[in-house]
Coordinates of C-alpha atoms and ligand atoms in Angstrom, one line a residue:
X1 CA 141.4 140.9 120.6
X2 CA 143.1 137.8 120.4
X3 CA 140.5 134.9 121.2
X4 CA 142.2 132.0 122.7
X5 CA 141.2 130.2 125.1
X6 CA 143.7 128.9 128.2
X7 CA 141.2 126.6 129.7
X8 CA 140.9 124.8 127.2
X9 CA 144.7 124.1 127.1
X10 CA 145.2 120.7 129.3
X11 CA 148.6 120.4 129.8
X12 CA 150.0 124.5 130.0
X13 CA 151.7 123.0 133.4
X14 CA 152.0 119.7 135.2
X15 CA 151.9 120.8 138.8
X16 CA 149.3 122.2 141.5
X17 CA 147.4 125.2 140.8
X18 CA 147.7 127.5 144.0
X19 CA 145.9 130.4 144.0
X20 CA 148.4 132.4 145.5
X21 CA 152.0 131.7 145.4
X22 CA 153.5 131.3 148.9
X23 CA 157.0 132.2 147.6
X24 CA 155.9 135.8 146.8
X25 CA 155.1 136.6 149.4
X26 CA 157.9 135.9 151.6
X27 CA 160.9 138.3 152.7
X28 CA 163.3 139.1 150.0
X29 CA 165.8 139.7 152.5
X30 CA 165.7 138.1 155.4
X31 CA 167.9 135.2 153.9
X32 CA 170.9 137.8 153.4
X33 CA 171.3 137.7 157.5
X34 CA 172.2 133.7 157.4
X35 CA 174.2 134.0 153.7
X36 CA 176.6 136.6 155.6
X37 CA 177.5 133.6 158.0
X38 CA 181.1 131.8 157.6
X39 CA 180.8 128.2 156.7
X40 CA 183.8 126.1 157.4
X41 CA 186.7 126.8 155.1
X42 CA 186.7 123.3 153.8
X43 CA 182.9 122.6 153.0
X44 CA 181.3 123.7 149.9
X45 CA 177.7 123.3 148.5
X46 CA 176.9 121.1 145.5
X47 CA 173.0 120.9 143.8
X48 CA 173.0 118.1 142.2
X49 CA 170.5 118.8 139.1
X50 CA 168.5 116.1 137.4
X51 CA 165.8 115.3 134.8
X52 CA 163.2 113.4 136.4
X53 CA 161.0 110.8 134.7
X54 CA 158.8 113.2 132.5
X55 CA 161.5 113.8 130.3
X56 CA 160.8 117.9 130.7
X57 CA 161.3 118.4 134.6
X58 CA 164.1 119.0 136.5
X59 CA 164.5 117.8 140.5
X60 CA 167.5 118.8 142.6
X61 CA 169.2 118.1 145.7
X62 CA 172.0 119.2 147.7
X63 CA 175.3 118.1 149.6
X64 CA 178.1 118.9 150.9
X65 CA 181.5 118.2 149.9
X66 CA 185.2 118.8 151.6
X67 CA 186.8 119.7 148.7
X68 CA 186.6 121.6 145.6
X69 CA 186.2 119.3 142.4
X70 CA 187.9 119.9 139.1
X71 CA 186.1 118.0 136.4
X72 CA 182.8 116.0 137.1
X73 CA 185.0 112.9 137.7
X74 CA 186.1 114.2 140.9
X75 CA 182.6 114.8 142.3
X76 CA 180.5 111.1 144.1
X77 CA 178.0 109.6 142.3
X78 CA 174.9 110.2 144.2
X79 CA 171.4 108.5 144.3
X80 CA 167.9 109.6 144.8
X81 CA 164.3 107.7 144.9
X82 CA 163.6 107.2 141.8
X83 CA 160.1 106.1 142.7
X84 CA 159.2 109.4 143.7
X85 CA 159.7 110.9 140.3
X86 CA 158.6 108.3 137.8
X87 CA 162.2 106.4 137.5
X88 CA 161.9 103.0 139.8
X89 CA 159.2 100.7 140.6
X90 CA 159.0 101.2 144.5
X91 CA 160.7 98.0 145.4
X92 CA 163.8 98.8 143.8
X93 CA 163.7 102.3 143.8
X94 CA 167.4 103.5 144.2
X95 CA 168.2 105.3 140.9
X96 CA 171.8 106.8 140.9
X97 CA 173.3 110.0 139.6
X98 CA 176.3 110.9 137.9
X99 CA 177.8 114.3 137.5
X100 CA 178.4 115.2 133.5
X101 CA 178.7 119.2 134.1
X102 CA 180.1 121.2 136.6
X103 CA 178.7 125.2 136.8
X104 CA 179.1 127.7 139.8
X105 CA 176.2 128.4 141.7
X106 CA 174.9 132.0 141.1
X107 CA 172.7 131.6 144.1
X108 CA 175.0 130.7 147.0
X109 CA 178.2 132.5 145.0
X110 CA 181.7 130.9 146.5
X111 CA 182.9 128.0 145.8
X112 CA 179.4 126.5 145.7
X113 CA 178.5 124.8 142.6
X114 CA 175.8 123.2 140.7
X115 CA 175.9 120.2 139.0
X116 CA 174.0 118.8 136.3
X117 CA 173.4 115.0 136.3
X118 CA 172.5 111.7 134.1
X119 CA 170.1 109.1 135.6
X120 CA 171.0 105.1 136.0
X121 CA 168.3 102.5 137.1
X122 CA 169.7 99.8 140.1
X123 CA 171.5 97.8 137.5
X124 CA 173.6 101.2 136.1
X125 CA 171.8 101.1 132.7
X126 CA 170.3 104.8 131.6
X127 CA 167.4 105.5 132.7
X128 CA 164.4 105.7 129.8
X129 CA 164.4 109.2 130.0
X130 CA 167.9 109.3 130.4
X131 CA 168.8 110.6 126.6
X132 CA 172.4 112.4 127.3
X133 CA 174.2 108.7 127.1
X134 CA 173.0 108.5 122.8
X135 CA 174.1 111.9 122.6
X136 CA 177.4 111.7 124.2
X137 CA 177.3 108.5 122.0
X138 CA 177.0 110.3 118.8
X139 CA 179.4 113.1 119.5
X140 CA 182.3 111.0 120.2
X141 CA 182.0 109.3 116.9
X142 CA 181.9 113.3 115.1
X143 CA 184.2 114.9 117.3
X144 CA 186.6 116.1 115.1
X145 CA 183.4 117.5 112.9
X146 CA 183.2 120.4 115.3
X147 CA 179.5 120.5 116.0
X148 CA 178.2 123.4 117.1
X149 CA 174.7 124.2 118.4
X150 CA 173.6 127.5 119.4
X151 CA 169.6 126.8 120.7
X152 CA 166.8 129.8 121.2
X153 CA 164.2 128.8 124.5
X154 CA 161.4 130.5 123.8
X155 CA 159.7 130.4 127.5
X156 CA 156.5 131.6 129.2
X157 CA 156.2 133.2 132.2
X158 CA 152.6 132.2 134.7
X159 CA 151.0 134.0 137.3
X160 CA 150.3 131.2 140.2
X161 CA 146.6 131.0 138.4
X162 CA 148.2 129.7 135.4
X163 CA 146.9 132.7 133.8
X164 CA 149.8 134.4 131.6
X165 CA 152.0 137.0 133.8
X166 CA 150.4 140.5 133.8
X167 CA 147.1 139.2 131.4
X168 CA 144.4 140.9 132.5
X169 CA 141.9 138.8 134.9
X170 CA 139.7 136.9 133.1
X171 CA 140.7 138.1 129.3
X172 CA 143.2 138.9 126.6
X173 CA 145.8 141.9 126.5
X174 CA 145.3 143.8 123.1
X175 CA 146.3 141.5 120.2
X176 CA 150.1 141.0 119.4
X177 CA 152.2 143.2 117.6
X178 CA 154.1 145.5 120.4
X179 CA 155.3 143.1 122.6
X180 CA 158.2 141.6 120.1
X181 CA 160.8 143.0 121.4
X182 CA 159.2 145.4 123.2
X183 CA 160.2 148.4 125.9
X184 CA 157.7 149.7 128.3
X185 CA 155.6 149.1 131.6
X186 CA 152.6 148.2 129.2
X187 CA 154.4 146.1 126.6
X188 CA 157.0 143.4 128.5
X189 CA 156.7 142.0 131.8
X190 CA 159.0 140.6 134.3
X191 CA 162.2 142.1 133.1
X192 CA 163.5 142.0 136.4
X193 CA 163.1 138.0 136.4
X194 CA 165.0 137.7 132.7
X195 CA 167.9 140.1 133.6
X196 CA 168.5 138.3 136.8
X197 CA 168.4 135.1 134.6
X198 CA 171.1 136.3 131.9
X199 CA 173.7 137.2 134.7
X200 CA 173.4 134.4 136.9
X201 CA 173.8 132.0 133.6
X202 CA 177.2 134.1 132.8
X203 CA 178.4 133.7 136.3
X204 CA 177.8 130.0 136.2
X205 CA 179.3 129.5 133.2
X206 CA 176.3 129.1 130.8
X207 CA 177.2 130.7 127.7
X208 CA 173.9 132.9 127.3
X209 CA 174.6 134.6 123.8
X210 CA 171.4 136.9 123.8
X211 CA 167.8 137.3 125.2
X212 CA 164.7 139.5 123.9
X213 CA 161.1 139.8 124.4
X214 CA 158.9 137.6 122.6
X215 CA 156.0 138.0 120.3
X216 CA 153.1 137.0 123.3
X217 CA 153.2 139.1 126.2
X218 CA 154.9 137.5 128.7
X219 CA 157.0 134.9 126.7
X220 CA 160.4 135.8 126.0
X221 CA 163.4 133.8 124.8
X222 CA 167.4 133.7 125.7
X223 CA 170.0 131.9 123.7
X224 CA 172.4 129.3 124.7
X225 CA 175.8 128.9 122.3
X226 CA 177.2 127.9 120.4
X227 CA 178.0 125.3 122.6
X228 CA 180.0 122.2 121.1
X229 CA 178.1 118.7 120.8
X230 CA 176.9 117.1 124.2
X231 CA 177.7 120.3 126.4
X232 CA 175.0 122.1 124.5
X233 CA 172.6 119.8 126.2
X234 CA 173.9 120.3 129.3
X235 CA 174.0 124.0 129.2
X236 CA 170.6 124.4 127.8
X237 CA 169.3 122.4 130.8
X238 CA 171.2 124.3 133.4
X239 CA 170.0 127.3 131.9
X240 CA 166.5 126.1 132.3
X241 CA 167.5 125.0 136.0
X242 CA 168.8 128.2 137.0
X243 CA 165.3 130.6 135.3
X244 CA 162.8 127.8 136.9
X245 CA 165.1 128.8 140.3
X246 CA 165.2 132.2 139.6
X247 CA 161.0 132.8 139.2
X248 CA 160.6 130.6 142.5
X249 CA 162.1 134.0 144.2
X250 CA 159.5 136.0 141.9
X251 CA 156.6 133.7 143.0
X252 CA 156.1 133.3 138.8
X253 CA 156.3 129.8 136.7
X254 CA 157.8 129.1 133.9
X255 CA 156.1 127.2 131.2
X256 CA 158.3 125.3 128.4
X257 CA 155.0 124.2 127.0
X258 CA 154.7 125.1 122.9
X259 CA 151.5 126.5 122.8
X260 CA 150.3 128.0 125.8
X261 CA 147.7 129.4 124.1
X262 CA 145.7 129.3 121.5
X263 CA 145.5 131.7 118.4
X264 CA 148.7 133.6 120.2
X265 CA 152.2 132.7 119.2
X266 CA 153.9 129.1 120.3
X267 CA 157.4 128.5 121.9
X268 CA 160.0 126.9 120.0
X269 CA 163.9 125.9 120.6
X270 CA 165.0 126.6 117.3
X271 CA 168.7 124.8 117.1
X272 CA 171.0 126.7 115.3
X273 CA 173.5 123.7 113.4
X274 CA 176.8 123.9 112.0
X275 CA 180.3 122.1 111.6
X276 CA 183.7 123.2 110.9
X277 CA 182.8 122.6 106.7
X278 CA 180.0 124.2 107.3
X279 CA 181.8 128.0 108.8
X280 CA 184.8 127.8 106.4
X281 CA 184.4 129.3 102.8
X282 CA 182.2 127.7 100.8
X283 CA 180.5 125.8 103.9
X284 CA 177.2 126.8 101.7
X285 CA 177.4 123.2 100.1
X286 CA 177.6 121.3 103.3
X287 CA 175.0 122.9 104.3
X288 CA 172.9 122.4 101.5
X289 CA 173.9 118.5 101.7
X290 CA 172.9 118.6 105.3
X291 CA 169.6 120.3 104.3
X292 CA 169.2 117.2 101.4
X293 CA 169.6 114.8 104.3
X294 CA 167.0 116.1 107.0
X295 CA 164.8 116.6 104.1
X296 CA 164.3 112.9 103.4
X297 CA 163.8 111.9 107.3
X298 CA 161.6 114.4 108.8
X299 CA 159.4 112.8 110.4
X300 CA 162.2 110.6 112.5
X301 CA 163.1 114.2 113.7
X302 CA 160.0 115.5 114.2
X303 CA 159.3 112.5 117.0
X304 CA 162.1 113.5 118.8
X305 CA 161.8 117.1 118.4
X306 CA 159.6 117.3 121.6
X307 CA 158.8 114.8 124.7
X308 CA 155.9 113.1 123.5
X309 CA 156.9 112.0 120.6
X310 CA 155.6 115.2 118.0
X311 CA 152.3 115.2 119.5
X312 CA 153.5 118.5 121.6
X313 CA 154.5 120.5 118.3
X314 CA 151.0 119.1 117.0
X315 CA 149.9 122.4 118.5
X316 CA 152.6 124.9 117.8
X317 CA 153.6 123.4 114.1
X318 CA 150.5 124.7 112.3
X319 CA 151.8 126.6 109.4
X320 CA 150.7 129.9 111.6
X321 CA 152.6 132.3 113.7
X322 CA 156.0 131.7 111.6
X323 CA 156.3 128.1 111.8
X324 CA 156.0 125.7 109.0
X325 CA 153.3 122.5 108.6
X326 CA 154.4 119.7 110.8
X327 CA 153.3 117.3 107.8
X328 CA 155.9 118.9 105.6
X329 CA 159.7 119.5 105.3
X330 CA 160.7 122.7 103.9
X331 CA 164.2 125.1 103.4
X332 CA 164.6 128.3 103.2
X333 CA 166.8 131.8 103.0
X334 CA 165.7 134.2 105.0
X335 CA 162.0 132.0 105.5
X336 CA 161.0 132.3 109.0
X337 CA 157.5 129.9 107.9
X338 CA 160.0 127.0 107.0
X339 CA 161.2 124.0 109.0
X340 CA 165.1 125.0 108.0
X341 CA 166.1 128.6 107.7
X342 CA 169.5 129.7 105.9
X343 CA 169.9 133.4 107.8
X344 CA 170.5 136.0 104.9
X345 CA 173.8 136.5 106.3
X346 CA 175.1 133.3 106.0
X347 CA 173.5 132.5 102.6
X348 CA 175.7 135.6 101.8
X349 CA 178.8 134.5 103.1
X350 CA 177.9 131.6 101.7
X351 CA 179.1 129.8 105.2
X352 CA 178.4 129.6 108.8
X353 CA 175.4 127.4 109.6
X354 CA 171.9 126.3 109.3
X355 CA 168.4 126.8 111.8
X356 CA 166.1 124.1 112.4
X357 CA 163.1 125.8 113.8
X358 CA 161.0 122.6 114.1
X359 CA 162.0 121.7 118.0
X360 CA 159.3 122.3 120.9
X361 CA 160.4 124.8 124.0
X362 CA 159.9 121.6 125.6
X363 CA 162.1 119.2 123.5
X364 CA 165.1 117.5 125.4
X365 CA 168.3 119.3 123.6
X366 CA 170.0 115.7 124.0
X367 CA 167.8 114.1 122.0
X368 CA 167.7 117.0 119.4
X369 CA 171.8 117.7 119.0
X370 CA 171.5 114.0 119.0
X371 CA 169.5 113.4 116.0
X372 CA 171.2 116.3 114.2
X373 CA 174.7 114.7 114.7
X374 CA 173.4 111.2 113.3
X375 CA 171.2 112.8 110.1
X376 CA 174.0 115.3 108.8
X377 CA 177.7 114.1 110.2
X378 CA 176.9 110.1 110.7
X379 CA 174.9 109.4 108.0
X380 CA 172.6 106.9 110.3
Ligands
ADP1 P1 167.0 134.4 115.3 O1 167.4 135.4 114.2 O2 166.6 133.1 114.7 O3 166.1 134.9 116.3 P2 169.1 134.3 117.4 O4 170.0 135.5 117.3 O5 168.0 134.4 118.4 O6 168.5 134.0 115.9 O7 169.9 133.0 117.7 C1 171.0 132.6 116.9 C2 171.7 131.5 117.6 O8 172.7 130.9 116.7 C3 172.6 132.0 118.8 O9 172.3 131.1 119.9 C4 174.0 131.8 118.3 O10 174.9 131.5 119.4 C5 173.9 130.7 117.3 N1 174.9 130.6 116.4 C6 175.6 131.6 115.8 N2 176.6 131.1 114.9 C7 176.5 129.7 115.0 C8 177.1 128.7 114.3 N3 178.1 128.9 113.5 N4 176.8 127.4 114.7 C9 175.8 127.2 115.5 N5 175.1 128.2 116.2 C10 175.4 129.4 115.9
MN2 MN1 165.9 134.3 118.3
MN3 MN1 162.2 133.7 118.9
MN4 MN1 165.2 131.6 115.4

């Protein structure tokens, strides 16, 4: 029996602990009688998406528009209280928004979309958790480098106790082992939620690439990409928006934090890395060079790599549960207890790409593609 203990785990979730989830229990499908009513011909919905002050939390609002947008250009530049989610001091707390990504809302179907946002303070500089603009930054100066970044969110799912979905009250399911991957009533839980997930990200335009069971019961994971520079960003957060959406319907939480529990296995966002050197023939050597070069600043990535500054991955990055030391840099082929993996399959085409398994679940993909572009294309 796996011995880890959730209590003593401070920061599983920042947010109330209900004992019952009010969502749950609420009609499924009562809402269909008001969806089936026409809406004016000319007015669609836009949720305007945001990450709030914390760095790792999303807020949303919504508006209506008279017209359907094309790029986020066409779309108004909106504002919220930034007070009221750790942006703004109170007297000045007008913090503005301005639509990056445009996605169609799986939720209200239509024309309705959803929109994911950057954050400016009252004078229109970025906000300090605001890391899209160094990202969007870095990718203009490597455009024609072709970065790619496909990312894996590992993810748990919560029971309104905080307790792990499906975990027996009070204790630990048997140890792991069958749950990787797993098929059957006793071995995964909440498919429902994580099938609903994966089609309402392909509707809106999320390029999900795959999704499987994880190695804790209840955790799973779904792929985002390859996605190209800054868009992998925005589609990893989106992606994140939409299954935090999703399990408010389920009465369930998502948990990004990297190690929900002790003793049982962490959640990652491994980024998966390359550039157009790096897929044609011979790409091995860039690779290897780009290896050489994250190899001498590990540490720089490793403070980024999740919200508060590495001490996140302090408890996931232990050299247990297929993850490498978070003291030490290390490459490998094949080596899933190393902070860079080569796949097999690209060390034997000798091209394709590279996977750093060193971010948190919780790490801001900005930041991450960000340092990524900088260490291997800019040289910085
Ligand atoms: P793992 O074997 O580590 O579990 P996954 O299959 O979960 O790997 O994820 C692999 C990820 O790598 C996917 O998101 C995929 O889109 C991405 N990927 C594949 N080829 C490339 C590439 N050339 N550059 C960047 N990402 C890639
Ligand atoms: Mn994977
Ligand atoms: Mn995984
Ligand atoms: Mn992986």
């Amino acid at each position: 029996m796996g011995d880890g203990k959730i209590e003593d785990n401070p920061k599983i979730l920042s947010g109330p602990v209900l004992t019952n989830s009010p969502n749950a229990v609420l009609s499924k499908t009562l809402l269909n009688r008001y969806n089936d009513l026409p809406l004016p011909a000319d007015k669609i919905l836009a949720t305007y998406v945001w990450i709030d002050g914390s760095g790792e939390h999303l807020r949303c609002k919504d508006r209506t528009l008279n017209f359907i947008p094309k790029t986020p250009k066409d779309l108004p530049v909106w504002n919220f209280d930034g007070s009221s989610t750790g942006q703004a001091e109170g007297h000045n707390s007008d913090t503005f928004l301005l639509p990056r990504a445009i996605y169609k809302d799986p939720f209200r179907r239509g024309n309705h979309i959803l929109v994911m946002c950057d954050t400016y303070k009252y004078n229109m500089e970025p906000t300090d958790s605001n890391n899209r603009v160094k990202c969007q930054e870095a990718y203009d100066k490597c455009k024609d480098e072709e970065p790619w970044f496909g990312i894996e969110q590992e993810y748990i799912l919560l029971d309104s106790d905080l307790r792990p979905f499906g975990w027996p009250p009070g204790g630990f399911p048997p140890p792991q082992g069958p749950y990787y991957c797993g098929v059957g009533a006793n071995k995964v839980f909440a498919r429902d939620l994580v099938e609903a997930h994966y089609r309402c990200c392909l509707f809106a335009g999320v390029p999900i690439s795959g999704t499987n069971a994880e190695v804790m019961p209840s955790q799973w994971e779904f792929q985002v990409g390859p996605s190209v520079g800054v868009s992998a960003g925005d589609d990893l957060w989106m992606a994140r928006y939409i299954l935090h959406r999703l399990a408010e319907e389920y009465g369930v939480i998502v948990s990004f934090d990297p190690k929900p529990v002790q003793d049982w296995n962490g959640s990652g966002a491994h980024t998966n890395f390359s550039t157009k050197k790096m897929r044609e023939d011979n790409g091995i050597i860039e690779i290897e060079k780009a290896i050489d070069k994250l190899s001498k600043v590990h540490m720089k990535h490793i403070k980024v790599y999740d919200p508060r500054g590495g001490k996140d991955n302090e408890r996931r990055l232990t050299g247990l549960h297929e993850t490498a030391s978070i003291n030490d840099f290390s490459a490998g082929v094949a080596n899933r207890a190393s902070s860079i993996r080569i796949p097999r399959s690209v060390a034997e085409e000798k091209k394709g790409y590279l996977e750093d398994r060193r971010p948190a679940s919780n790490c801001d993909p900005y930041s991450v593609t960000d340092a990524l572009m900088r260490t291997c294309i800019l040289n910085e």
